[in-house]
Coordinates of C-alpha atoms in Angstrom, one line a residue:
X476 CA 0.1 0.0 0.0
X477 CA 1.2 3.4 -0.9
X478 CA 2.1 5.7 2.1
X479 CA -0.6 8.0 3.4
X480 CA -3.3 6.8 1.0
X481 CA -6.6 6.6 3.0
X482 CA -9.2 7.3 0.2
X483 CA -9.2 5.7 -3.3
X484 CA -11.6 7.7 -5.3
X485 CA -12.9 5.7 -8.3
X486 CA -14.2 7.4 -11.4
X487 CA -15.5 6.1 -14.8
X488 CA -15.6 8.8 -17.5
X489 CA -17.1 8.6 -21.0
X490 CA -17.4 11.7 -23.1
X491 CA -17.5 14.0 -20.1
X492 CA -15.2 16.7 -21.1
X493 CA -17.8 19.4 -20.0
X494 CA -18.1 18.2 -16.4
X495 CA -14.9 16.3 -15.7
X496 CA -12.6 19.3 -14.8
X497 CA -15.0 20.4 -12.1
X498 CA -15.2 16.9 -10.7
X499 CA -11.4 16.5 -10.6
X500 CA -10.9 19.9 -9.1
X501 CA -13.4 19.2 -6.3
X502 CA -10.9 16.5 -5.2
X503 CA -7.8 18.4 -5.6
X504 CA -8.9 21.3 -3.4
X505 CA -9.5 18.8 -0.4
X506 CA -7.8 19.9 2.7
X507 CA -7.3 16.2 3.4
X508 CA -4.5 15.2 1.2
X509 CA -4.5 11.4 1.8
X510 CA -6.2 10.4 -1.4
X511 CA -5.6 8.9 -4.8
X512 CA -7.9 9.2 -7.8
X513 CA -8.3 6.4 -10.3
X514 CA -10.0 7.4 -13.5
X515 CA -11.2 4.9 -16.1
X516 CA -11.6 6.5 -19.6
X517 CA -14.5 4.3 -20.9
X518 CA -13.7 4.5 -24.5
X519 CA -14.3 8.3 -25.0
X520 CA -14.5 10.0 -28.3
X521 CA -14.2 13.5 -27.2
X522 CA -11.4 15.2 -25.1
X523 CA -12.0 13.2 -22.0
X524 CA -8.8 11.2 -22.0
X525 CA -6.6 14.4 -22.9
X526 CA -8.2 16.0 -19.7
X527 CA -7.3 12.9 -17.6
X528 CA -3.8 13.0 -19.0
X529 CA -3.4 16.6 -18.0
X530 CA -4.7 15.9 -14.5
X531 CA -2.1 13.2 -14.1
X532 CA 0.8 15.5 -15.2
X533 CA -0.4 18.0 -12.6
X534 CA -0.8 15.7 -9.8
X535 CA 0.7 12.3 -9.3
X536 CA -2.1 11.2 -7.2
X537 CA -4.3 11.1 -10.2
X538 CA -4.0 7.8 -12.1
X539 CA -5.6 7.3 -15.6
X540 CA -6.6 4.1 -17.3
X541 CA -7.6 4.4 -20.9
X542 CA -9.9 1.8 -22.5
X543 CA -10.5 1.7 -26.3
X544 CA -13.9 0.4 -25.6
X545 CA -16.2 1.2 -22.8
X546 CA -16.9 -1.4 -20.1
X547 CA -19.5 0.6 -18.1
X548 CA -19.1 2.1 -14.6
X549 CA -19.9 -1.3 -12.6
X550 CA -17.0 -3.2 -14.4
X551 CA -15.0 0.0 -14.4
X552 CA -15.3 0.0 -10.6
X553 CA -14.0 -3.5 -10.4
X554 CA -11.0 -2.5 -12.5
X555 CA -10.4 0.4 -10.2
X556 CA -10.3 -1.9 -7.2
X557 CA -7.4 -3.8 -8.7
X558 CA -5.3 -0.7 -8.7
X559 CA -6.4 0.9 -5.4
X560 CA -3.9 1.2 -2.7
X561 CA -6.1 3.1 -0.1
X562 CA -8.0 2.0 3.0
X563 CA -11.5 3.2 1.8
X564 CA -13.0 3.6 -1.6
X565 CA -15.7 5.9 -2.9
X566 CA -17.1 6.5 -6.4
X567 CA -17.2 9.9 -7.9
X568 CA -19.2 10.1 -11.2
X569 CA -17.5 12.4 -13.8
X570 CA -20.7 14.7 -13.8
X571 CA -20.8 15.0 -9.9
X572 CA -18.3 16.7 -7.4
X573 CA -17.4 16.7 -3.7
X574 CA -19.1 19.5 -1.7
X575 CA -16.3 21.9 -0.6
X576 CA -12.7 21.4 0.5
X577 CA -13.6 19.9 3.9
X578 CA -15.5 16.9 2.5
X579 CA -12.9 14.1 2.8
X580 CA -11.8 15.5 6.3
X581 CA -15.3 15.1 7.5
X582 CA -15.0 11.4 6.6
X583 CA -11.5 11.1 8.0
X584 CA -12.7 12.4 11.3
X585 CA -14.9 9.3 11.7
X586 CA -12.1 6.8 11.0
X587 CA -10.5 6.6 14.4
X588 CA -13.4 4.3 15.5
X589 CA -12.3 2.0 12.5
X590 CA -15.7 1.7 10.7
X591 CA -16.2 -0.8 7.8
X592 CA -18.3 1.9 6.1
X593 CA -18.9 5.7 6.4
X594 CA -22.2 7.0 5.2
X595 CA -22.4 10.7 4.3
X596 CA -25.1 13.2 3.3
X597 CA -25.5 14.6 -0.2
X598 CA -27.0 17.5 -2.2
X599 CA -29.1 17.0 -5.3
X600 CA -28.1 19.6 -7.9
X601 CA -29.1 20.6 -11.5
X602 CA -26.6 21.7 -14.0
X603 CA -27.8 24.8 -15.9
X604 CA -25.2 26.2 -18.2
X605 CA -22.1 26.6 -16.1
X606 CA -24.0 26.8 -12.9
X607 CA -25.2 24.2 -10.4
X608 CA -28.4 24.7 -8.6
X609 CA -29.1 22.9 -5.4
X610 CA -32.5 21.3 -5.4
X611 CA -32.5 19.0 -2.3
X612 CA -30.5 16.3 -0.4
X613 CA -29.8 15.0 3.0
X614 CA -27.6 15.9 6.0
X615 CA -28.1 12.8 8.3
X616 CA -27.7 12.5 12.0
X617 CA -24.3 11.5 13.2
X618 CA -24.4 7.9 14.6
X619 CA -22.6 4.6 14.9
X620 CA -24.1 1.1 14.0
X621 CA -22.3 -1.7 15.6
X622 CA -23.8 -4.6 13.6
X623 CA -25.5 -6.3 16.8
X624 CA -28.8 -6.3 14.7
X625 CA -28.2 -6.0 11.0
X626 CA -31.8 -6.0 10.1
X627 CA -32.4 -2.8 12.4
X628 CA -29.4 -1.3 10.8
X629 CA -30.7 -1.9 7.2
X630 CA -34.0 -0.7 8.3
X631 CA -32.7 2.6 9.7
X632 CA -30.2 3.2 6.8
X633 CA -32.7 2.5 4.2
X634 CA -35.1 5.0 5.8
X635 CA -32.7 7.8 6.5
X636 CA -30.0 7.7 3.9
X637 CA -29.5 7.5 0.1
X638 CA -28.3 3.8 0.9
X639 CA -27.9 2.2 -2.5
X640 CA -25.1 4.2 -3.9
X641 CA -21.4 4.0 -3.5
X642 CA -20.7 7.7 -3.1
X643 CA -20.3 6.6 0.5
X644 CA -17.0 5.2 1.8
X645 CA -16.4 1.5 2.1
X646 CA -13.4 -0.4 3.5
X647 CA -11.5 -2.0 0.6
X648 CA -10.5 -4.7 2.9
X649 CA -14.3 -5.5 3.6
X650 CA -15.0 -5.4 -0.2
X651 CA -12.1 -7.8 -1.0
X652 CA -12.7 -10.1 1.8
X653 CA -16.3 -10.7 0.7
X654 CA -15.8 -10.7 -3.0
X655 CA -17.7 -7.4 -3.6
X656 CA -16.4 -5.6 -6.7
X657 CA -19.6 -4.1 -8.1
X658 CA -19.6 -6.2 -11.0
X659 CA -19.9 -10.0 -10.3
X660 CA -21.8 -11.2 -8.5
X661 CA -22.9 -8.2 -6.7
X662 CA -23.6 -6.0 -9.6
X663 CA -23.5 -2.2 -9.5
X664 CA -24.0 0.0 -6.4
X665 CA -27.4 -1.2 -5.4
X666 CA -26.3 -4.9 -4.9
X667 CA -22.7 -4.3 -3.8
X668 CA -23.5 -1.7 -1.3
X669 CA -26.4 -3.7 0.2
X670 CA -23.9 -6.7 0.5
X671 CA -21.3 -4.4 2.1
X672 CA -23.8 -3.2 4.7
X673 CA -24.9 -6.7 5.5
X674 CA -21.1 -7.7 5.9
X675 CA -20.0 -4.7 7.9
X676 CA -19.4 -5.0 11.5
X677 CA -19.4 -1.2 12.2
X678 CA -20.9 1.5 10.1
X679 CA -20.4 5.2 10.8
X680 CA -22.7 8.1 9.7
X681 CA -21.3 11.6 9.5
X682 CA -23.6 14.6 9.7
X683 CA -22.0 16.3 6.7
X684 CA -23.1 16.6 3.1
X685 CA -20.1 15.4 1.1
X686 CA -21.4 14.5 -2.3
X687 CA -23.1 16.6 -5.0
X688 CA -25.4 14.4 -7.2
X689 CA -26.1 16.0 -10.5
X690 CA -29.6 14.8 -11.5
X691 CA -30.0 16.1 -15.0
X692 CA -26.6 14.8 -16.7
X693 CA -26.8 11.1 -16.3
X694 CA -25.8 9.1 -19.4
X695 CA -27.9 6.1 -18.3
X696 CA -31.1 7.7 -17.4
X697 CA -34.0 6.2 -19.2
X698 CA -32.3 2.8 -19.6
X699 CA -32.2 -0.4 -17.8
X700 CA -29.5 -3.1 -17.4
X701 CA -30.4 -6.5 -18.8
X702 CA -29.9 -8.6 -15.8
X703 CA -32.8 -10.7 -14.6
X704 CA -31.2 -12.0 -11.4
X705 CA -31.0 -9.8 -8.5
X706 CA -28.9 -10.3 -5.4
X707 CA -30.2 -7.9 -2.8
X708 CA -32.7 -10.1 -1.1
X709 CA -30.1 -12.9 -0.8
X710 CA -27.9 -10.5 1.1
X711 CA -30.7 -9.5 3.4
X712 CA -31.7 -13.2 4.2
X713 CA -28.2 -14.2 4.8
X714 CA -27.6 -11.4 7.2
X715 CA -30.9 -12.1 8.9
X716 CA -29.8 -15.6 9.6
X717 CA -26.2 -14.7 10.6
X718 CA -26.5 -11.5 12.6
X719 CA -30.0 -10.0 12.3
X720 CA -33.2 -10.1 14.5
X721 CA -36.4 -11.1 12.8
X722 CA -38.9 -8.4 12.7
X723 CA -41.7 -8.8 10.2
X724 CA -42.4 -5.0 10.2
X725 CA -38.7 -4.2 9.4
X726 CA -38.3 -6.9 6.9
X727 CA -41.5 -5.7 5.2
X728 CA -40.0 -2.1 4.9
X729 CA -36.7 -3.6 3.6
X730 CA -38.5 -5.8 1.1
X731 CA -40.6 -2.9 -0.2
X732 CA -37.6 -0.8 -0.9
X733 CA -35.9 -3.6 -2.7
X734 CA -39.2 -4.7 -4.5
X735 CA -39.8 -1.1 -5.5
X736 CA -36.4 -1.1 -7.3
X737 CA -37.3 -4.2 -9.1
X738 CA -40.6 -2.8 -10.2
X739 CA -38.8 0.2 -11.7
X740 CA -36.6 -2.3 -13.6
X741 CA -39.6 -4.2 -14.7
X742 CA -41.5 -1.3 -15.8
X743 CA -38.7 0.0 -17.9
X744 CA -38.3 -3.3 -19.5
X745 CA -42.0 -3.8 -20.1
X746 CA -42.5 -0.2 -21.4
X747 CA -39.8 -0.5 -24.0
X748 CA -37.2 1.8 -22.6
X749 CA -33.6 1.4 -23.9
X750 CA -31.7 -1.6 -22.6
X751 CA -27.9 -2.0 -21.9
X752 CA -25.9 -5.1 -21.2
X753 CA -23.8 -5.3 -18.0
X754 CA -21.1 -3.3 -19.6
X755 CA -23.4 -0.5 -20.5
X756 CA -23.5 -1.3 -24.2
X757 CA -26.8 -0.7 -26.0
X758 CA -28.9 -3.8 -26.8
X759 CA -31.5 -4.5 -29.3
X760 CA -34.1 -6.6 -27.4
X761 CA -37.3 -8.1 -28.9
X762 CA -40.7 -8.1 -27.1
X763 CA -40.5 -11.9 -26.9
X764 CA -37.1 -11.5 -25.0
X765 CA -38.6 -8.9 -22.8
X766 CA -41.5 -11.2 -21.9
X767 CA -39.0 -14.0 -20.9
X768 CA -37.1 -11.4 -18.9
X769 CA -40.1 -10.7 -16.7
X770 CA -41.0 -14.3 -16.3
X771 CA -37.5 -15.2 -15.4
X772 CA -37.2 -12.4 -12.7
X773 CA -40.6 -13.6 -11.2
X774 CA -39.3 -17.1 -11.1
X775 CA -36.3 -16.3 -8.9
X776 CA -36.4 -17.6 -5.4
X777 CA -35.4 -14.3 -4.1
X778 CA -38.0 -12.4 -6.0
X779 CA -40.7 -14.9 -4.6
X780 CA -39.5 -14.3 -1.0
X781 CA -39.3 -10.4 -1.4
X782 CA -42.7 -10.7 -2.9
X783 CA -44.0 -12.2 0.1
X784 CA -42.5 -9.9 2.7
X785 CA -43.3 -6.7 0.6
X786 CA -47.0 -7.7 0.2
X787 CA -48.1 -10.0 -2.7
X788 CA -51.5 -8.6 -3.1
X789 CA -50.3 -5.1 -3.2
X790 CA -47.8 -5.7 -6.1
X791 CA -49.5 -8.3 -8.1
X792 CA -51.8 -6.1 -10.1
X793 CA -49.1 -3.7 -11.0
X794 CA -46.8 -6.5 -12.3
X795 CA -49.7 -8.0 -14.2
X796 CA -50.3 -4.6 -15.9
X797 CA -46.7 -4.6 -17.1
X798 CA -47.1 -8.2 -18.2
X799 CA -50.2 -7.5 -20.2
X800 CA -48.6 -4.5 -21.9
X801 CA -45.4 -6.1 -23.1
X802 CA -47.3 -9.3 -24.2
X803 CA -49.8 -7.2 -26.2
X804 CA -46.8 -5.6 -28.0
X805 CA -45.4 -9.0 -28.8
X806 CA -48.8 -10.2 -30.1
X807 CA -49.2 -7.1 -32.2
X808 CA -45.7 -6.7 -33.6
X809 CA -43.8 -10.0 -33.5
X810 CA -46.4 -12.9 -33.4
X811 CA -47.5 -12.1 -37.0
X812 CA -43.9 -12.4 -38.1
X813 CA -43.5 -15.8 -36.5
X814 CA -41.1 -14.9 -33.7
X815 CA -41.4 -17.5 -31.1
X816 CA -42.4 -16.4 -27.5
X817 CA -40.9 -19.3 -25.6
X818 CA -42.4 -18.2 -22.1
X819 CA -43.4 -21.1 -19.9
X820 CA -46.7 -19.8 -18.0
X821 CA -46.9 -16.1 -18.6
X822 CA -48.9 -16.2 -21.9
X823 CA -51.3 -18.8 -20.5
X824 CA -52.2 -16.7 -17.4
X825 CA -52.8 -13.6 -19.5
X826 CA -54.8 -15.4 -22.1
X827 CA -57.0 -17.1 -19.2
X828 CA -57.6 -13.8 -17.4
X829 CA -57.8 -11.3 -20.2
X830 CA -59.1 -10.8 -23.7
X831 CA -57.0 -9.4 -26.6
X832 CA -58.8 -6.6 -28.5
X833 CA -56.2 -6.2 -31.3
X834 CA -54.3 -3.4 -29.3
X835 CA -54.4 -4.2 -25.6
X836 CA -55.2 -7.0 -23.2
X837 CA -58.2 -6.2 -21.2
X838 CA -59.5 -8.0 -18.0
X839 CA -62.3 -10.5 -18.7
X840 CA -65.7 -9.9 -17.3
X841 CA -66.9 -13.5 -17.9
X842 CA -64.8 -16.8 -18.2
X843 CA -65.4 -20.0 -20.1
X844 CA -63.9 -23.4 -19.4
X845 CA -60.9 -22.8 -21.6
X846 CA -60.0 -19.7 -19.6
X847 CA -60.0 -21.8 -16.3
X848 CA -57.8 -24.3 -18.0
X849 CA -55.3 -21.7 -19.0
X850 CA -55.1 -20.2 -15.6
X851 CA -54.8 -23.8 -14.0
X852 CA -51.9 -24.5 -16.4
X853 CA -50.1 -21.3 -15.6
X854 CA -50.4 -21.7 -11.8
X855 CA -49.5 -25.4 -12.0
X856 CA -46.3 -24.9 -14.0
X857 CA -43.3 -25.9 -12.1
X858 CA -41.3 -23.0 -13.2
X859 CA -43.8 -20.6 -11.7
X860 CA -42.0 -21.0 -8.4
X861 CA -44.0 -18.3 -6.6
X862 CA -47.4 -19.4 -8.2
X863 CA -47.8 -15.9 -9.5
X864 CA -51.2 -15.0 -10.5
X865 CA -53.2 -16.8 -7.8
X866 CA -54.2 -13.5 -6.3
X867 CA -55.5 -12.4 -9.6
X868 CA -57.7 -15.5 -10.3
X869 CA -60.2 -14.5 -7.5
X870 CA -62.0 -12.5 -10.2
X871 CA -63.0 -16.0 -11.7
X872 CA -64.8 -17.2 -8.6
X873 CA -68.3 -15.7 -9.1
X874 CA -68.4 -17.2 -12.6
X875 CA -67.8 -20.9 -11.7
X876 CA -70.3 -23.2 -13.4
X877 CA -70.9 -26.9 -12.9
X878 CA -68.5 -27.8 -15.6
X879 CA -65.7 -25.5 -14.4
X880 CA -66.1 -26.3 -10.6
X881 CA -63.4 -28.9 -10.7
X882 CA -61.1 -26.4 -12.3
X883 CA -61.8 -23.7 -9.8
X884 CA -61.1 -26.3 -7.2
X885 CA -57.7 -26.8 -8.8
X886 CA -57.0 -23.2 -8.8
X887 CA -58.0 -22.8 -5.2
X888 CA -55.6 -25.7 -4.4
X889 CA -52.6 -23.8 -5.8
X890 CA -53.4 -21.0 -3.3
X891 CA -53.6 -23.5 -0.5
X892 CA -50.4 -25.2 -1.7
X893 CA -48.6 -22.0 -1.9
X894 CA -49.6 -20.9 1.6
X895 CA -48.5 -24.4 2.8
X896 CA -45.2 -23.8 1.1
X897 CA -44.9 -20.4 2.7
X898 CA -45.5 -21.9 6.2
X899 CA -42.6 -24.3 5.6
X900 CA -40.3 -21.6 4.2
X901 CA -40.9 -19.7 7.4
X902 CA -40.3 -22.8 9.5
X903 CA -37.0 -23.6 7.7
X904 CA -35.9 -20.0 8.5
X905 CA -37.0 -20.6 12.2
X906 CA -34.8 -23.7 12.3
X907 CA -31.8 -21.8 10.9
X908 CA -32.3 -19.1 13.5
X909 CA -32.8 -21.7 16.2
X910 CA -29.4 -23.2 15.7
X911 CA -28.0 -19.8 16.6
X912 CA -29.9 -19.8 19.9
X913 CA -32.2 -17.0 19.2
X914 CA -35.3 -18.4 20.8
X915 CA -37.4 -15.3 20.8
X916 CA -37.3 -14.9 17.1
X917 CA -38.2 -18.5 16.6
X918 CA -41.4 -17.9 18.5
X919 CA -42.1 -14.8 16.4
X920 CA -41.6 -16.6 13.1
X921 CA -43.7 -19.6 14.3
X922 CA -46.5 -17.3 15.4
X923 CA -46.4 -15.8 11.7
X924 CA -46.6 -19.4 10.3
X925 CA -49.6 -20.2 12.6
X926 CA -51.3 -17.0 11.3
X927 CA -51.1 -18.5 7.7
X928 CA -52.2 -21.8 8.9
X929 CA -55.3 -20.2 10.6
X930 CA -56.2 -18.6 7.2
X931 CA -56.2 -21.8 5.4
X932 CA -57.1 -24.5 8.0
X933 CA -60.7 -24.9 6.7
X934 CA -59.3 -26.0 3.4
X935 CA -56.9 -28.6 4.8
X936 CA -57.6 -32.2 5.5
X937 CA -57.1 -33.5 9.1
X938 CA -54.0 -35.3 7.8
X939 CA -52.5 -32.1 6.3
X940 CA -53.5 -30.1 9.4
X941 CA -52.0 -32.7 11.8
X942 CA -48.7 -32.9 9.8
X943 CA -48.3 -29.0 9.7
X944 CA -49.2 -28.8 13.5
X945 CA -46.7 -31.4 14.4
X946 CA -43.9 -29.8 12.4
X947 CA -44.6 -26.5 14.1
X948 CA -44.3 -28.2 17.6
X949 CA -41.0 -29.8 16.4
X950 CA -39.6 -26.4 15.5
X951 CA -40.8 -25.0 18.8
X952 CA -39.4 -27.9 20.8
X953 CA -36.8 -26.8 23.4
X954 CA -37.6 -23.2 22.9

């Protein structure tokens, strides 16, 4: 490690010659001199690289890496990590800047307590000509999280800070030890920072606005990354077992924050916004591929569990609207050309619950036998791991006839089976926590599973009810 390097400041720049000088200057004027700045030129075609070279000549702490082809800022951050010699990293976008010469010193003042992460405040600004106008931001309260209850830590950090950004300061030792490089497997800041929070033993918050986030100059606004597997909930669940405390209320809030982020991704994908690959290169993606993306994301185990804690009923209709929209686009523009859809259950769910008017899919007001059969097939498909759609099938109940009664019974069974599965998922979680001697949490989780059991017990046979009751007693044994 180079002497006196505390802060490694990462930057990825692509065609940012207008804002880059201000960003670099905001670092050079810091009263704290213990920094290095590693700048990736992401295949710029303007004067960005020349500006980086000039900064390197003026200050040896600035280190530039020129790439002929851009790799995007998540992979760029992983490259910066390979060259970093500091104790803590932060990421400074080329269109943002540090707020005043005392910014790094405010962070340094928190370091004697050896935190794994230091969270700071920020200002939201707009660039208008050569002027920056402040339009909001956060100056948080000073505090220290000691990692005794990571779920409470996450709950409070998510509720009070711009938590899923890496303009905060993170121990490079923590990142390297836990395989977090912001590219694979914990992609970008929203996944990487969440995992870092979960792994950190001590997190400091300084009551200082350090970072200026320029809202109107983003090069990736209006685009989505083509990545249908998200890691955030896995991080939360693992930390819950290892060093959290079970709280349904707090987990719901955390799940809502994460699921809202997923909903934004789904909306972007389904409403045909631009798509980029993991290295931020533009992609041409068909409507059929977008349909499969949505289905794949909903099939993820982590999505299903987040869906439960966030509130299935609340989100189901919104997701279904996205689903109907993109599938209608496929039917209108790609199906006539013979482009295969290749979804496993999504199309059958839509066809059963909706009718296509040549432009849109609208919810059915009556149902025939074929409609029930389509919904049954969609709910029963083994790849539909969360049995997505059973909440929506309630609209079919009042139209049941003598020849569709058995089909409605099958649809109802999928709901009961899903709820039984949810009971056992909670019980398995309780067993994991029981191994760690946290009896009070086991009781709380079992209580939640019993509430689900109470909801469905009228639909269970005596044998089913007895088996689940015995399993609950087994989990509670010795508590």
